[in-house]
XYZ file of C-alpha atoms in Angstrom:
221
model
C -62.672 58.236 23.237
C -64.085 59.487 20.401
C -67.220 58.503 18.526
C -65.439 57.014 15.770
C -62.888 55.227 17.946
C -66.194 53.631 20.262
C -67.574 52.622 16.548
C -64.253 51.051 15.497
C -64.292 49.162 19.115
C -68.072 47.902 18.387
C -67.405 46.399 15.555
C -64.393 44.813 16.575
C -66.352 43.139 19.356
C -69.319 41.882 17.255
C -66.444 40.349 14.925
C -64.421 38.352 17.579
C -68.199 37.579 19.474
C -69.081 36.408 15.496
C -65.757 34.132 15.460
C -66.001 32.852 18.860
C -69.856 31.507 17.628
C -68.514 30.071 14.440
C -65.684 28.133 15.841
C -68.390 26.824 18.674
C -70.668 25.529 15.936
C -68.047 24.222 13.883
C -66.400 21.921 17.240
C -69.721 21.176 17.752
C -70.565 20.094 14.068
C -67.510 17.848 14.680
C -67.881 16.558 17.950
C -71.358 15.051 16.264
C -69.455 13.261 13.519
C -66.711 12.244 15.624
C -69.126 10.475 17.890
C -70.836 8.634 14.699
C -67.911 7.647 13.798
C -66.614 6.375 16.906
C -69.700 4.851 17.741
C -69.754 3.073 14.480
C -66.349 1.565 14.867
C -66.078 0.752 18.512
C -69.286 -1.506 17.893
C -67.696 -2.881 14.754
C -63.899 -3.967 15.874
C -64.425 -3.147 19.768
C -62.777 0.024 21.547
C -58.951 -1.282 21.836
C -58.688 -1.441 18.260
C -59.935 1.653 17.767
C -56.997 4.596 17.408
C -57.885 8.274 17.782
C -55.463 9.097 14.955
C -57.760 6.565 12.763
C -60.907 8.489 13.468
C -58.685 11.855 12.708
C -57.883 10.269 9.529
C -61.275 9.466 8.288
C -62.658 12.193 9.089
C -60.237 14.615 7.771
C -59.126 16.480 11.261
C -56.519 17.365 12.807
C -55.175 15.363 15.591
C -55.016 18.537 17.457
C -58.722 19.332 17.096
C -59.900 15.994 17.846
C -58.038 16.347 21.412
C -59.144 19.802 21.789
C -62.688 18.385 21.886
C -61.639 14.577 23.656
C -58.486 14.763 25.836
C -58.764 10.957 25.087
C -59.942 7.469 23.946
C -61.821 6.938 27.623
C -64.002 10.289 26.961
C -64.563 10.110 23.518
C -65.973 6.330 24.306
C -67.961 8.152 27.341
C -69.219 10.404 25.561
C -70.093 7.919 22.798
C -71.858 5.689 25.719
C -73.796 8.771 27.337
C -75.574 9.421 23.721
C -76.271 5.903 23.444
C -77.874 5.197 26.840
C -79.839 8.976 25.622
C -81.198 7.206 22.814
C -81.715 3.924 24.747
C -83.830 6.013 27.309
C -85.355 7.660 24.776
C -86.475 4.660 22.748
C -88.002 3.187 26.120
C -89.840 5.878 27.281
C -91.864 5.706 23.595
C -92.460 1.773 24.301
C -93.371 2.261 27.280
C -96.360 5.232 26.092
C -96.628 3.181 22.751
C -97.029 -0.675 24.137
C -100.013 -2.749 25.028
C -98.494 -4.409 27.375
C -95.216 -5.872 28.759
C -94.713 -8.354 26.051
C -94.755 -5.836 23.392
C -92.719 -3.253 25.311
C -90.134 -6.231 25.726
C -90.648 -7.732 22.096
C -89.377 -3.956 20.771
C -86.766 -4.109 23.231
C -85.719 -7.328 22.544
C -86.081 -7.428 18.594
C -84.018 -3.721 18.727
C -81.350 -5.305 20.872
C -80.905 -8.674 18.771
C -80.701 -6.079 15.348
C -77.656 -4.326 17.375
C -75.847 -6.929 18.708
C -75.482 -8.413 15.458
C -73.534 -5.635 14.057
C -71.643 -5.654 17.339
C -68.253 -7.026 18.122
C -67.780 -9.293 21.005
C -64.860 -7.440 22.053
C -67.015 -4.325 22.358
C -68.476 -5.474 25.738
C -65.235 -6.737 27.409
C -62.988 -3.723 26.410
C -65.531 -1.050 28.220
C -64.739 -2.660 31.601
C -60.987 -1.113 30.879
C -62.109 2.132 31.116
C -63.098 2.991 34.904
C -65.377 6.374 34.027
C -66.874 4.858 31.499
C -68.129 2.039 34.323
C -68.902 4.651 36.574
C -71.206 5.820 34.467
C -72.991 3.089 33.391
C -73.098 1.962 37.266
C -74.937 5.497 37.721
C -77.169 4.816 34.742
C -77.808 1.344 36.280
C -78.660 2.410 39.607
C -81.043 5.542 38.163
C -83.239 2.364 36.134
C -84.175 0.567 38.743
C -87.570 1.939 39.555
C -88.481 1.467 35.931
C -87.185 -2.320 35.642
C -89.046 -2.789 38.819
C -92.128 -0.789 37.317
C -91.890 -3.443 34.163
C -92.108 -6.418 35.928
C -95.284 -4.744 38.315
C -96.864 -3.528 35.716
C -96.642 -7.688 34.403
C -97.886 -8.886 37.451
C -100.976 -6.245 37.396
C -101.484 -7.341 33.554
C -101.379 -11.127 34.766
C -98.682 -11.727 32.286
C -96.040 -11.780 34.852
C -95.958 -14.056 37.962
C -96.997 -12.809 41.413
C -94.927 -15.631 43.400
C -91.616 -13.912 42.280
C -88.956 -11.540 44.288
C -88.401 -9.311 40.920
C -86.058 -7.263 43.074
C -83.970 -10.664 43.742
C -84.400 -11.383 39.768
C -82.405 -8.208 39.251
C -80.261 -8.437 41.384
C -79.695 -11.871 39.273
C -79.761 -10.238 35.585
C -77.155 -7.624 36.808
C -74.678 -10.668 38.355
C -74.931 -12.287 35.185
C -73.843 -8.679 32.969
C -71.227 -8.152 35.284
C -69.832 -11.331 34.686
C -69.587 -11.495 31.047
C -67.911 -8.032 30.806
C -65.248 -9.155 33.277
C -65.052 -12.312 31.444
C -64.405 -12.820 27.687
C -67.451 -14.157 25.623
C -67.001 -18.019 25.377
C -65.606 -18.400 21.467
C -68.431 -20.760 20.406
C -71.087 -18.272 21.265
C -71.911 -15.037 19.496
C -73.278 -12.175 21.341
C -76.765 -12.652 20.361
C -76.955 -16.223 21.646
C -75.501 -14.761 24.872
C -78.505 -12.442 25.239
C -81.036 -14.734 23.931
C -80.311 -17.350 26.205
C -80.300 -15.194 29.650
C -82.341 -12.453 28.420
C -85.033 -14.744 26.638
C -84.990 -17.249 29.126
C -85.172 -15.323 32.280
C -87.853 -13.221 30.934
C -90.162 -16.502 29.853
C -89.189 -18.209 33.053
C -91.100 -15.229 34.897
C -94.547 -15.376 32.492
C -97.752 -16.436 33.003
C -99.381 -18.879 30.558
C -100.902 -16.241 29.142
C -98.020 -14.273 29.161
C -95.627 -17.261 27.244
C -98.191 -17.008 24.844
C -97.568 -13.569 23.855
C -93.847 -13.953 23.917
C -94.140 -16.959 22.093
C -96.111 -15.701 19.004
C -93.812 -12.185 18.952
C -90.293 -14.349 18.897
């Protein structure tokens, strides 16, 4: 091989390297979107309404790209749930270093959750128990937060906010029953979402306060 001809050849290879990068970034660029798109409509109508080719469509790409990058509904929504739990962790992990205490590490949580949930379709929370990976995952999830929801409610107990008469690992157990049985069951029609969550999320969480604790809670609601 000649000098030229190994010249030619190194070129050539920087160029297809060069293309291989730019079509990375640019699946990448639209993976992002896709998500934030998906995101913003399973939330709005719920996931079975929802139709790949709709996302496609407003988004200006081609059916074939979008199942290049998400074989199907059940990933794209997996994917869509692993950057939302991401950003759920994330958002914890700063009340946790940012809050006083308990109350206020709850009052962001709760506040956050009731802003969400109102933008939120009911049918949001029953379709995701139709997709089995998508459960799988947020079992996993579920299973890897247990030392902090345990850590909450000791650091309560140490802050004398929370009782110390209570099995907190029994409460859980409790909380989790009651999530698993309003995504296997649909929402009763005369309550919205956030009156769902206020009155077992709210409730539960007062029920396990000190005086002095209900008196935080009750000046942040």
């Amino acid at each position: 091989m000649s000098f030229f001809d190994f010249l030619y050849l190194c070129v050539k290879i920087i160029q297809l390297m060069s293309r291989a990068e730019s079509s990375q970034s640019y699946r990448a660029a639209v993976r992002k979107k896709v998500i934030n798109v998906a995101n913003s409509e399973f939330a709005r109508q719920g996931v079975s309404a929802v139709k790949m080719d709709d996302i496609a469509s407003t988004l200006s790409v081609s059916k074939r790209t979008l199942y290049e990058i998400f074989g199907n509904k059940e990933d794209l929504l997996l994917a869509c749930m692993m950057e939302w739990m991401d950003k759920e962790e994330e958002r914890r992990n700063k009340a946790i270093c940012s809050s006083k205490n308990v109350i206020e590490q709850f009052l962001d949580f709760y506040h956050a959750k009731l802003k969400e949930m109102s933008k939120a379709s009911p049918m949001l929370y029953t379709d995701i128990v139709k997709y089995p990976k998508v459960m799988a995952y947020m079992e996993k999830v579920r299973k890897r937060s247990l030392d902090k929801d345990y850590e909450f409610f000791k650091r309560g107990v140490e802050e004398g906010l929370f009782r110390s008469d209570v099995n907190y690992m029994l409460v859980m157990q409790f909380a989790q029953a009651i999530v698993d049985y309003l995504l296997s069951h649909a929402v009763p029609k005369k309550a919205t979402v956030e009156e769902i969550f206020r009155n077992v999320v709210l409730v539960t969480i007062r029920g396990l306060c000190t005086s002095k604790g209900i008196s935080l809670l009750d000046k942040g609601i």
